[in-house]
Short mmCIF file of C-alpha atoms and ligand atoms in Angstrom, two decimals:
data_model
loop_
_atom_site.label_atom_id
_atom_site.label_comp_id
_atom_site.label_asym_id
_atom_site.label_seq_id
_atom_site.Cartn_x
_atom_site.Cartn_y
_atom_site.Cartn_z
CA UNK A 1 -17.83 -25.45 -10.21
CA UNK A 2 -17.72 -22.29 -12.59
CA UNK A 3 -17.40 -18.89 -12.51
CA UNK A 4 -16.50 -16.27 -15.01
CA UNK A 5 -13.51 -14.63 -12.68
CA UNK A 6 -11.58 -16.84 -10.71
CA UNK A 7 -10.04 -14.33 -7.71
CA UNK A 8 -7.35 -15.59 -5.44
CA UNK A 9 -6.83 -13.53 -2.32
CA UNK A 10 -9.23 -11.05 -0.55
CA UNK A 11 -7.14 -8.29 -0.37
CA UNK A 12 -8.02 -4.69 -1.50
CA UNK A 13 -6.55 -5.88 -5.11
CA UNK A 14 -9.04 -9.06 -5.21
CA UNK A 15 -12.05 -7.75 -3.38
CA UNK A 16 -12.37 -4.54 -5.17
CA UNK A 17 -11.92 -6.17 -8.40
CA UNK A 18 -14.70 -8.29 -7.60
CA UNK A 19 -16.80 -5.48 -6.81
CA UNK A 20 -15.96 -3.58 -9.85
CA UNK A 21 -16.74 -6.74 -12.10
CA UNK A 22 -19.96 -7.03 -10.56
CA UNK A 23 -20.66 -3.71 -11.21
CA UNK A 24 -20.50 -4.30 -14.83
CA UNK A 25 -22.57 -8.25 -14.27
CA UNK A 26 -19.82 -10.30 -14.62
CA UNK A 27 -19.41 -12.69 -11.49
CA UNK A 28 -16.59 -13.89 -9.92
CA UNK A 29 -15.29 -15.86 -6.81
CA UNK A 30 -12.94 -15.04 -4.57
CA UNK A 31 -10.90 -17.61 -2.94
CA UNK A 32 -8.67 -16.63 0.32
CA UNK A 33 -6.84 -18.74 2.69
CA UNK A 34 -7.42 -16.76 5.62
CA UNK A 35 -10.91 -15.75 8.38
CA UNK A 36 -12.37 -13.19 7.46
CA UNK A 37 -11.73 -11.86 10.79
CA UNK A 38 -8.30 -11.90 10.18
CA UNK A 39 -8.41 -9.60 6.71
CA UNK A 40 -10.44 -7.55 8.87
CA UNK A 41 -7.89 -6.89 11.21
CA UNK A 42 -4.40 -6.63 9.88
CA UNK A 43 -3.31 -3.56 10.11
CA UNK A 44 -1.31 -2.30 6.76
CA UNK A 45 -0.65 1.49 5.35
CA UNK A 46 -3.48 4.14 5.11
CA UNK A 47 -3.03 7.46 3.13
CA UNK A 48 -5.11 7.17 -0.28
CA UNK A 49 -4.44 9.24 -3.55
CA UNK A 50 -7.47 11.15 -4.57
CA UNK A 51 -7.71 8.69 -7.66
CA UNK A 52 -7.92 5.94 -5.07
CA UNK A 53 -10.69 7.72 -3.34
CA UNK A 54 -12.57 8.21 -6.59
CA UNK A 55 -12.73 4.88 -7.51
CA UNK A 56 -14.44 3.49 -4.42
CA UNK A 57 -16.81 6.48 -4.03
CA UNK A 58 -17.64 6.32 -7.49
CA UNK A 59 -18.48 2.78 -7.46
CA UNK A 60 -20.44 2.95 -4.29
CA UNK A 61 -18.14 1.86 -1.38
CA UNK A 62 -17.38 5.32 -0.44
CA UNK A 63 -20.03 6.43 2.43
CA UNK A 64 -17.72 5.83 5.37
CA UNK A 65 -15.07 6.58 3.43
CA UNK A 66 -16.59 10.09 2.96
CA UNK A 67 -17.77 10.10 6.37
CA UNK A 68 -14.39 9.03 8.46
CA UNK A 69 -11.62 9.60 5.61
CA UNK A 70 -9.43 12.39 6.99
CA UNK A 71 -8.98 14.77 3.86
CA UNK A 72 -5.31 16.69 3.72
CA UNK A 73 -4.14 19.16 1.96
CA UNK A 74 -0.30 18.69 3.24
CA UNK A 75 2.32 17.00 4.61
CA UNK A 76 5.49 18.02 6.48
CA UNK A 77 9.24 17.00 6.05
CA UNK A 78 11.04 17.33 9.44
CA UNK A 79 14.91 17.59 9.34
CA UNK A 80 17.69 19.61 11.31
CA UNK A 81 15.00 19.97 14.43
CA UNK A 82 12.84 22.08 11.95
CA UNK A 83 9.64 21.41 9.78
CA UNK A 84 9.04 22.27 6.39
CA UNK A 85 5.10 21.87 5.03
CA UNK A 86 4.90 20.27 1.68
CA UNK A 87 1.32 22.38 0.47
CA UNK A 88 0.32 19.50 -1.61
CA UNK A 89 -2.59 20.90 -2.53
CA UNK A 90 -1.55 24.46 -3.80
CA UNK A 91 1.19 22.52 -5.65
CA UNK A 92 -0.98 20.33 -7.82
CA UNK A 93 -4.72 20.75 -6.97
CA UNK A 94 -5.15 17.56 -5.87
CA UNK A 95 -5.87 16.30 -2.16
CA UNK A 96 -4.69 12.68 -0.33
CA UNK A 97 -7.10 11.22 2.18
CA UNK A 98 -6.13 9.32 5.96
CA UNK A 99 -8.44 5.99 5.88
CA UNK A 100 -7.03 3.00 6.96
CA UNK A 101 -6.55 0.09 4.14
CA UNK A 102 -7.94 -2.66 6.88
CA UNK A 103 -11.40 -0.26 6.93
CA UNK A 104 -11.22 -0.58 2.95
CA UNK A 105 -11.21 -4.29 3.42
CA UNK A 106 -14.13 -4.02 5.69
CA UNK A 107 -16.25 -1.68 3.30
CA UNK A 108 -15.61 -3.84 0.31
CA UNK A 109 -16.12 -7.36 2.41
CA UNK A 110 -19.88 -6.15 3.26
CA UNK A 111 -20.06 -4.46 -0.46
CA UNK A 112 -19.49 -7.74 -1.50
CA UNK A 113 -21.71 -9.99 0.49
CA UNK A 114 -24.79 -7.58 0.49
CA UNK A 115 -24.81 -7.96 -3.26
CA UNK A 116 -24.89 -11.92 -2.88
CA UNK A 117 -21.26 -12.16 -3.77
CA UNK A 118 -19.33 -15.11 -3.49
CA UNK A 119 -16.03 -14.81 -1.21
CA UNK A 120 -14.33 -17.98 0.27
CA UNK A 121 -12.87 -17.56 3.55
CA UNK A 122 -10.22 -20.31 4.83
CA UNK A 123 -9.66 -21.97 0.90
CA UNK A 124 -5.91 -21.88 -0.44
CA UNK A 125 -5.29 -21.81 -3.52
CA UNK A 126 -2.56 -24.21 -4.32
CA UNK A 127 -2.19 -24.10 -7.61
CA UNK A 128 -3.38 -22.41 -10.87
CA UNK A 129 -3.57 -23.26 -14.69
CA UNK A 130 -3.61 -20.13 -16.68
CA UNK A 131 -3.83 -22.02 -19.95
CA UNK A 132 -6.87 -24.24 -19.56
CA UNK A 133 -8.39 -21.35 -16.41
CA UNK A 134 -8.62 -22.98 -13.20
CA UNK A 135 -7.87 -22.62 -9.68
CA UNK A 136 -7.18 -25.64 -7.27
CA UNK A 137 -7.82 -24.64 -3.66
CA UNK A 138 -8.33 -26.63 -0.88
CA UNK A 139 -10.73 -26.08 2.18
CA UNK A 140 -12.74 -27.65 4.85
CA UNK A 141 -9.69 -30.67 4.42
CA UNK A 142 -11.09 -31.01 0.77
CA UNK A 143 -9.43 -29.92 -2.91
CA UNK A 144 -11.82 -28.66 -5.39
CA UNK A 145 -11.03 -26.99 -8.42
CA UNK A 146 -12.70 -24.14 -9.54
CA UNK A 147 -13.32 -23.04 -13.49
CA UNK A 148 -13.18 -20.09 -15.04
CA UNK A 149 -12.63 -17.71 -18.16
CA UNK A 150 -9.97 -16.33 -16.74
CA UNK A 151 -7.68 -15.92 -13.36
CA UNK A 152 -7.37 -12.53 -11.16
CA UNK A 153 -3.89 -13.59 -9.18
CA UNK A 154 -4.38 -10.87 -6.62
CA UNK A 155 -2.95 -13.43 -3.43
CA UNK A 156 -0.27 -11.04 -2.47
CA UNK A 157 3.54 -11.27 -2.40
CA UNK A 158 3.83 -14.51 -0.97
CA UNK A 159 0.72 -16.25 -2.72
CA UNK A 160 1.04 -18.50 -5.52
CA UNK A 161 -0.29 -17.33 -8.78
CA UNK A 162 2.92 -14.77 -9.66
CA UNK A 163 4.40 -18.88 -9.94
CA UNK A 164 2.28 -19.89 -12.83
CA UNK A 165 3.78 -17.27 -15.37
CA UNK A 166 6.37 -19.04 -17.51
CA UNK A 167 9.42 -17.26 -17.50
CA UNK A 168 8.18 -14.20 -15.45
CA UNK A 169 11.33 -11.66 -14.47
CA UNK A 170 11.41 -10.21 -11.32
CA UNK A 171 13.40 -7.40 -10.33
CA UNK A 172 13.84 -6.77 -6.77
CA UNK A 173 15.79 -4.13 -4.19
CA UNK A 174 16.26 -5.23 -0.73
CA UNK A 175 16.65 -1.85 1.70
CA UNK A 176 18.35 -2.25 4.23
CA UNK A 177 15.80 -0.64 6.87
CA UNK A 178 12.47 -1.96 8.64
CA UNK A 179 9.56 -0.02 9.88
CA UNK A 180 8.35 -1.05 13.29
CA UNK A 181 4.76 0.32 12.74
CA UNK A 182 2.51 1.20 15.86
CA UNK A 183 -1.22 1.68 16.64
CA UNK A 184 -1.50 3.82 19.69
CA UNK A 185 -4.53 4.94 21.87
CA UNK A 186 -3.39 8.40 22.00
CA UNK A 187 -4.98 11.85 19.62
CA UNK A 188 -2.61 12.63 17.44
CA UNK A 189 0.26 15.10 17.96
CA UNK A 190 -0.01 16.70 14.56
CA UNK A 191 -3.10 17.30 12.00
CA UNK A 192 -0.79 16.35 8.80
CA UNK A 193 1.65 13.94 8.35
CA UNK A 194 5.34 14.54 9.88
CA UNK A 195 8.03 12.63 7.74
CA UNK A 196 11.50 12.90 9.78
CA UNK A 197 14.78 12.15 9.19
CA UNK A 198 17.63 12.30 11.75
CA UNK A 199 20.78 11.55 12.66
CA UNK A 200 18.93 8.31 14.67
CA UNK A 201 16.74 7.27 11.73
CA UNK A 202 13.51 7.97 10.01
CA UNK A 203 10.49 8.70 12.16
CA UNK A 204 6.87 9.37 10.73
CA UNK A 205 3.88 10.22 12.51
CA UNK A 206 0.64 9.52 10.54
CA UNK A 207 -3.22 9.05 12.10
CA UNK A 208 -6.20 6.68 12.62
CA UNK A 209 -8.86 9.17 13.60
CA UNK A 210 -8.88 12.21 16.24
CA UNK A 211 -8.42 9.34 18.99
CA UNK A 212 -5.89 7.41 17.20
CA UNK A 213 -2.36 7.09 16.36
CA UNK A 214 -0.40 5.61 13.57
CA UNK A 215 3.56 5.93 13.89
CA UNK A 216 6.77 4.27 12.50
CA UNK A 217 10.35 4.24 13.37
CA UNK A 218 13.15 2.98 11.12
CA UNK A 219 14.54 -0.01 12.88
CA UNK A 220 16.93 -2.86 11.70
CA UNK A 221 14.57 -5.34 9.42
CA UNK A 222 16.16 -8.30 11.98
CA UNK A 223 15.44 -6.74 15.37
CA UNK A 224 13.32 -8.29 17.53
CA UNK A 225 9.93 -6.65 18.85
CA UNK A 226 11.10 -7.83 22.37
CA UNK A 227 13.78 -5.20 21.80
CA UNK A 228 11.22 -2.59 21.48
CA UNK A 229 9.71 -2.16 24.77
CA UNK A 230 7.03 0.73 24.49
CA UNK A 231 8.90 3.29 26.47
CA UNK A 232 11.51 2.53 24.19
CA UNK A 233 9.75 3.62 21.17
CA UNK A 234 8.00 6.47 22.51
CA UNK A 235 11.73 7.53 23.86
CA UNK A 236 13.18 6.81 20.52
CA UNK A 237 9.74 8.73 18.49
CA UNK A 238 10.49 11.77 20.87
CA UNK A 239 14.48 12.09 19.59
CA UNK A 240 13.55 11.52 16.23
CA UNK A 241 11.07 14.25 15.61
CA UNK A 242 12.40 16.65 18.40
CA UNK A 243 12.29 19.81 17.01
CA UNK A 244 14.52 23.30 18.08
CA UNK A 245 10.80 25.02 19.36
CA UNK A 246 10.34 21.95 21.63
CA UNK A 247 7.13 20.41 20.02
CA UNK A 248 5.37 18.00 21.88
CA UNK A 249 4.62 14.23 21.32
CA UNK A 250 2.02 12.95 23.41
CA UNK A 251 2.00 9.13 24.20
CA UNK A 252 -0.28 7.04 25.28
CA UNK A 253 -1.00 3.00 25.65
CA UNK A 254 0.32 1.08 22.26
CA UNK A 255 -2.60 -0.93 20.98
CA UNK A 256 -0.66 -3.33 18.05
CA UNK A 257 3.22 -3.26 16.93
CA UNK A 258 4.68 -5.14 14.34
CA UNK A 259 8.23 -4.99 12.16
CA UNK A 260 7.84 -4.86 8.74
CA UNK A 261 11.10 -5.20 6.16
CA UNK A 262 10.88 -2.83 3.36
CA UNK A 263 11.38 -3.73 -0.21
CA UNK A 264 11.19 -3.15 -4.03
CA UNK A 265 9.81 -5.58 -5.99
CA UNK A 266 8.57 -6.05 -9.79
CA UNK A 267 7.17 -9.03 -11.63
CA UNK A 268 7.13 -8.63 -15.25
CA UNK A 269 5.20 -9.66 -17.06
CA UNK A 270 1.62 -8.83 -15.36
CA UNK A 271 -0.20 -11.46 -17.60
CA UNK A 272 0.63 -14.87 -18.83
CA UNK A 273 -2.29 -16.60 -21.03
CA UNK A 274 -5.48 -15.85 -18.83
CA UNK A 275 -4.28 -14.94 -15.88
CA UNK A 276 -3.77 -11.59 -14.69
CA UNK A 277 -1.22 -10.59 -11.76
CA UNK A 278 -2.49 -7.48 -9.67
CA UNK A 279 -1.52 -5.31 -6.69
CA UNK A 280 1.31 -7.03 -4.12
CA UNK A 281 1.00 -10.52 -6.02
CA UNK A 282 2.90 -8.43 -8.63
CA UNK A 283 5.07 -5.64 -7.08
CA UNK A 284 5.85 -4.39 -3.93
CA UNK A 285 7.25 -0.88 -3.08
CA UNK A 286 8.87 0.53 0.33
CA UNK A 287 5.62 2.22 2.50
CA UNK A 288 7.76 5.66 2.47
CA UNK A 289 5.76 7.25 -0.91
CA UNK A 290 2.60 5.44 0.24
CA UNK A 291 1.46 4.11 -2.59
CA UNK A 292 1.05 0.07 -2.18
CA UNK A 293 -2.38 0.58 -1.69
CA UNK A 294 -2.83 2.73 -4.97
CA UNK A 295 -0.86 0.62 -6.88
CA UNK A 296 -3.39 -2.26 -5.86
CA UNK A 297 -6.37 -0.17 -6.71
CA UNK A 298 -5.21 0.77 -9.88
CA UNK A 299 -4.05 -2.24 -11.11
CA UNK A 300 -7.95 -3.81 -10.73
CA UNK A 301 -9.37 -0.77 -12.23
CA UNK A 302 -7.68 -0.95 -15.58
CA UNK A 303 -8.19 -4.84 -15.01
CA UNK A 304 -11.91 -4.43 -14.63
CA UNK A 305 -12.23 -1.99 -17.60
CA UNK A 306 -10.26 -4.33 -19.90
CA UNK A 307 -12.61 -7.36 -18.89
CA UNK A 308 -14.99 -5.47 -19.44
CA UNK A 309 -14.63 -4.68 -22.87
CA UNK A 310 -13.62 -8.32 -23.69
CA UNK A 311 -17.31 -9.63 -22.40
CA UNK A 312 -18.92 -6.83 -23.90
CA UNK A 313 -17.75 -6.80 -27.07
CA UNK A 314 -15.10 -9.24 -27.74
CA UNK A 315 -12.27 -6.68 -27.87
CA UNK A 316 -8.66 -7.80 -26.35
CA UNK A 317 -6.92 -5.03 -26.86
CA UNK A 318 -7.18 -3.18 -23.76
CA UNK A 319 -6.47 -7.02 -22.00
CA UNK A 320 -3.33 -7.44 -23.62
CA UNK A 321 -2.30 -4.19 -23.09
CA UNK A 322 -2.76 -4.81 -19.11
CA UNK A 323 0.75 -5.71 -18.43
CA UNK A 324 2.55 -2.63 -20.07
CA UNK A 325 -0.31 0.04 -19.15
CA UNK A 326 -0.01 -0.88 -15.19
CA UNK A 327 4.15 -1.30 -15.20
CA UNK A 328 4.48 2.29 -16.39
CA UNK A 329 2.68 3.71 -13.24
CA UNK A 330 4.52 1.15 -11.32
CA UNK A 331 7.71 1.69 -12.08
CA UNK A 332 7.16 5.32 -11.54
CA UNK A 333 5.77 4.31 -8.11
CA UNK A 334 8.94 2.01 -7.46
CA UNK A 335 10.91 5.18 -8.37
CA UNK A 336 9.50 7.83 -6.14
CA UNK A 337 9.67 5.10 -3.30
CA UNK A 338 12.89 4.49 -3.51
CA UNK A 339 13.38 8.32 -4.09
CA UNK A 340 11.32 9.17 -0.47
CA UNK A 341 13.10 6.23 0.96
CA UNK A 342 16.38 7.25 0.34
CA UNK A 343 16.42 10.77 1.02
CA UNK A 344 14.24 9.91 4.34
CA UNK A 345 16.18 7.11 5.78
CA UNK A 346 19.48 6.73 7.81
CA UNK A 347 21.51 3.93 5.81
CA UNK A 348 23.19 2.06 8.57
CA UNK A 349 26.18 1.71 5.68
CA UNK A 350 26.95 5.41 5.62
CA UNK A 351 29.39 8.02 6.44
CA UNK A 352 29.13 11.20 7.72
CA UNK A 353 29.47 12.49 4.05
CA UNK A 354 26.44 10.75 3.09
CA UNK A 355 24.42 12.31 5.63
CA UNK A 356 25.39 16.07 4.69
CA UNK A 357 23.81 14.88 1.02
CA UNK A 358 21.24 14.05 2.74
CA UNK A 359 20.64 16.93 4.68
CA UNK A 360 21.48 18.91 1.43
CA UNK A 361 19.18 17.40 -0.57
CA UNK A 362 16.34 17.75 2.04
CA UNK A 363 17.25 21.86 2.45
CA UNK A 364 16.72 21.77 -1.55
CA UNK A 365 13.38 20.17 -1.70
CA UNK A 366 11.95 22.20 1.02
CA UNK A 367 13.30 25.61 -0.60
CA UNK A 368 13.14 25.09 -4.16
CA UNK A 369 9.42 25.01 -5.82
CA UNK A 370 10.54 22.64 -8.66
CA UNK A 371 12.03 20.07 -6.11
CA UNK A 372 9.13 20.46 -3.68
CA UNK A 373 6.64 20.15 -6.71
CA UNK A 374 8.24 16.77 -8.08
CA UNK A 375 7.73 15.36 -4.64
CA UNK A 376 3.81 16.73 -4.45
CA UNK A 377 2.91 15.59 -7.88
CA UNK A 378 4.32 11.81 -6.90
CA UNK A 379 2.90 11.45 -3.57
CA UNK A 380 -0.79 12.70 -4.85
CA UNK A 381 -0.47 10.53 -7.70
CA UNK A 382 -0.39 12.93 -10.56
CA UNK A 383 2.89 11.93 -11.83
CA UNK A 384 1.98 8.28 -11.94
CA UNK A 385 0.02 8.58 -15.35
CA UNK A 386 2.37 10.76 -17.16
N1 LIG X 401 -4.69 -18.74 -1.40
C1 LIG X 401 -5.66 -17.85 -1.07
N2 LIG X 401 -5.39 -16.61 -0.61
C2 LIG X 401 -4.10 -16.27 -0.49
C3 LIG X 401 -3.04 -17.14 -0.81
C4 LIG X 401 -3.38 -18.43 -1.30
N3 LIG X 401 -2.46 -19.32 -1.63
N4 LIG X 401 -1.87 -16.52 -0.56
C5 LIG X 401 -2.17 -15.30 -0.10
N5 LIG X 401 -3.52 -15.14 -0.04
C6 LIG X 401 -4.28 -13.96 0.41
C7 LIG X 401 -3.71 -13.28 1.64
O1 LIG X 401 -4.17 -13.90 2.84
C8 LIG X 401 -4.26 -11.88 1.50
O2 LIG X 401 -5.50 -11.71 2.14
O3 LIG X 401 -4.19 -12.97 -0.58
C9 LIG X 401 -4.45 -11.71 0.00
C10 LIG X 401 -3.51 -10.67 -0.59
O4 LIG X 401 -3.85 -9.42 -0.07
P1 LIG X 401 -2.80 -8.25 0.19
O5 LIG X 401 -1.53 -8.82 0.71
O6 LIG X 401 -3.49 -7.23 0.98
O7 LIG X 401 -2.46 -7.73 -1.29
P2 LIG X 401 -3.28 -6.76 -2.27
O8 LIG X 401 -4.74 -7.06 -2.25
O9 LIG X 401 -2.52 -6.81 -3.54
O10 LIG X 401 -3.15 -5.34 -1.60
C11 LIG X 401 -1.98 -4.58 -1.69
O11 LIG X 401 -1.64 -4.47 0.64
O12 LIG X 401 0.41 -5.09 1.54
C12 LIG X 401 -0.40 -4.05 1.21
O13 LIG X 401 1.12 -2.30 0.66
C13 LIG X 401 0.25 -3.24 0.16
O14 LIG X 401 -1.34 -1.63 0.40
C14 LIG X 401 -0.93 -2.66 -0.47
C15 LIG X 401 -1.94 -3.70 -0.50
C1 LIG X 402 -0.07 5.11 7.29
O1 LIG X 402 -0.88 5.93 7.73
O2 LIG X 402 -0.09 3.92 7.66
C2 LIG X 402 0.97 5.53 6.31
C3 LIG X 402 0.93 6.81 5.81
C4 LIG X 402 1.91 7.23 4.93
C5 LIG X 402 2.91 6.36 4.56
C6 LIG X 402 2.94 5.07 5.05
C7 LIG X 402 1.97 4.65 5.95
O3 LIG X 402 3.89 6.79 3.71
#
């Protein structure tokens, strides 16, 4: 078996790189370990950068996108029992967009298939060889090995191709806070985001749709979800985003919960030989600057560009300068998280000192326009190329 892109993992970072390569003829396989009713489902972050949005409606997966992607021109920061709107838009001209990654997976998935291409549900890769390109996977009880020009690790944090670069460093901040994310049947209490920050932890309140909510709550990364009852949460969503004008948040049944544990992580290099590292497989930031999901979609786009110019005409030079060109934007990504993380969460290892900075440094960013206009130009993405 041959192919000219071997693909492990049916993420966003795999699939879309799969439908970009097509795009420009060159085939590739994708290999994941899970159902395709599984990919389908998991529920992960959901805010894209206009640069994001782009991409897929510019290479043709963008119709629902277009038709059910929530465009905003905002967000708010809620501290001290008062909100503060961030207008992203009048800061840099740019817009973010509320479609859920799991409905990205679904576009791309049918993308995919409609155009004949090849993605293997239920094979795990177990091993690949980035010198002599191949991917060992095994499914249906059976190991085959698949051959290639050259490897696309995009199998996520915990998959297996990050292990086959010789000597790769990794660089990696555990935070000491876990979301505890929440789908619930209810509209949504607000139109744009609402980032909080209390005395009792983080709170944000994002959206599925007009019907449907998305919310988090800073929790301990080792609590248990049977600790988290759902009158509980909504209890604990109401103190956290209570405000002094006694705004409202409706509730309603809870559809899916999970914990998540939040984390900075970088692999560097990118590349070894021919394979190429891209999206989680490589880094991982905290969800707080909302930009995993970029990051992955990114990644594949210079990916697919620089593979592109190989087959066409030879050229390397944009493939070996892969690596450095997508660890600029994501260190700058890693920063800003770390950046929205800190100054949004409670750290359980504080004093009461540490949360007056905090408060201090939230009263600057939502009063001075050269504070509020750093955070804008991150969180829209227009910082991440500079
Ligand atoms: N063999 C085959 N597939 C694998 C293996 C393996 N050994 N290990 C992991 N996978 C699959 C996973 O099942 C998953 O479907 O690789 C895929 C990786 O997808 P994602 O975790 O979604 O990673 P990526 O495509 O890089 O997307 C990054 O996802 O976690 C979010 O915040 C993150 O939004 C960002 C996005
Ligand atoms: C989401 O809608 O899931 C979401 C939005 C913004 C974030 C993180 C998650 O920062």
């Amino acid at each position: 078996m041959r192919t000219k892109v071997a693909i492990t993992g049916a993420g966003p970072a795999g699939l879309l790189l799969s439908h970009l390569l097509h795009l420009r003829g060159i085939d590739s396989v994708v290999l994941e370990s899970r159902d395709r009713a599984y990919v389908e489902r998991r529920q992960r972050a959901g805010m894209l950068e206009q640069g994001t949005v782009d991409v897929l409606r510019d290479s043709g997966v963008g119709e629902r996108l277009d038709r059910e992607g929530l465009t905003h021109h905002g967000i708010e920061l809620r501290f001290g029992g008062t909100g503060h709107r961030v207008p992203l838009t009048e800061l840099t001209g740019r817009t973010v967009t509320v479609y859920a990654q799991t409905e990205i997976v679904k576009d791309l998935i049918a993308a995919r298939l409609a155009a004949g291409g090849e993605i293997r549900f239920g094979a795990e890769v177990l091993a690949v060889d980035a010198s002599a390109p191949s991917v060992t996977y095994r499914q249906d009880g059976e190991t085959h090995t698949l051959e290639c020009d050259v490897i696309a690790g995009c199998d996520g944090f915990h998959g297996v191709s990050r292990r086959a670069v010789p000597g790769v460093t990794t660089y990696e901040r555990e935070y000491p806070f876990g979301w505890l994310g929440v789908l619930a049947d209810v509209a949504p209490s607000t139109d744009e985001l609402i980032y909080a920050y209390s005395e009792r932890g983080f709170a944000l309140h994002s959206l599925r749709s007009p019907r449907i909510s998305r919310l988090y709550l800073q929790v301990d990364p080792a609590d248990d979800l049977a600790a988290w009852p759902d009158d509980r949460i909504w209890s604990e969503l109401r103190a956290r985003f209570a405000t002094r004008d006694g705004w409202e948040l409706r509730d309603g049944p809870i559809l899916e919960k999970a914990i998540t544990p939040m984390r900075g992580f970088v692999a560097e290099p990118m590349r070894h030989d021919r394979l190429f590292l891209a999206g989680d497989a490589a880094h991982i930031v905290p969800p707080t600057g909302a930009k995993g999901l970029n990051l992955a979609v990114s990644d594949v786009t210079v990916l697919a560009e620089a593979l592109g110019a190989w087959y066409d005409s030879g050229s390397a030079e944009l493939l070996d300068a892969y690596s450095g060109t997508c660890l600029k934007r994501v260190w700058r990504a890693e920063h800003f998280s770390y950046w929205m993380t800190t100054l949004l969460h409670r750290d359980p290892g504080q004093d009461a000192f540490g949360h007056r900075l905090q408060l201090s440094h939230l009263a600057y960013v939502a009063a001075s326009k050269a504070a509020v206009t750093t955070l804008a130009e991150n969180y829209v993405g227009a910082a991440l190329t500079l």
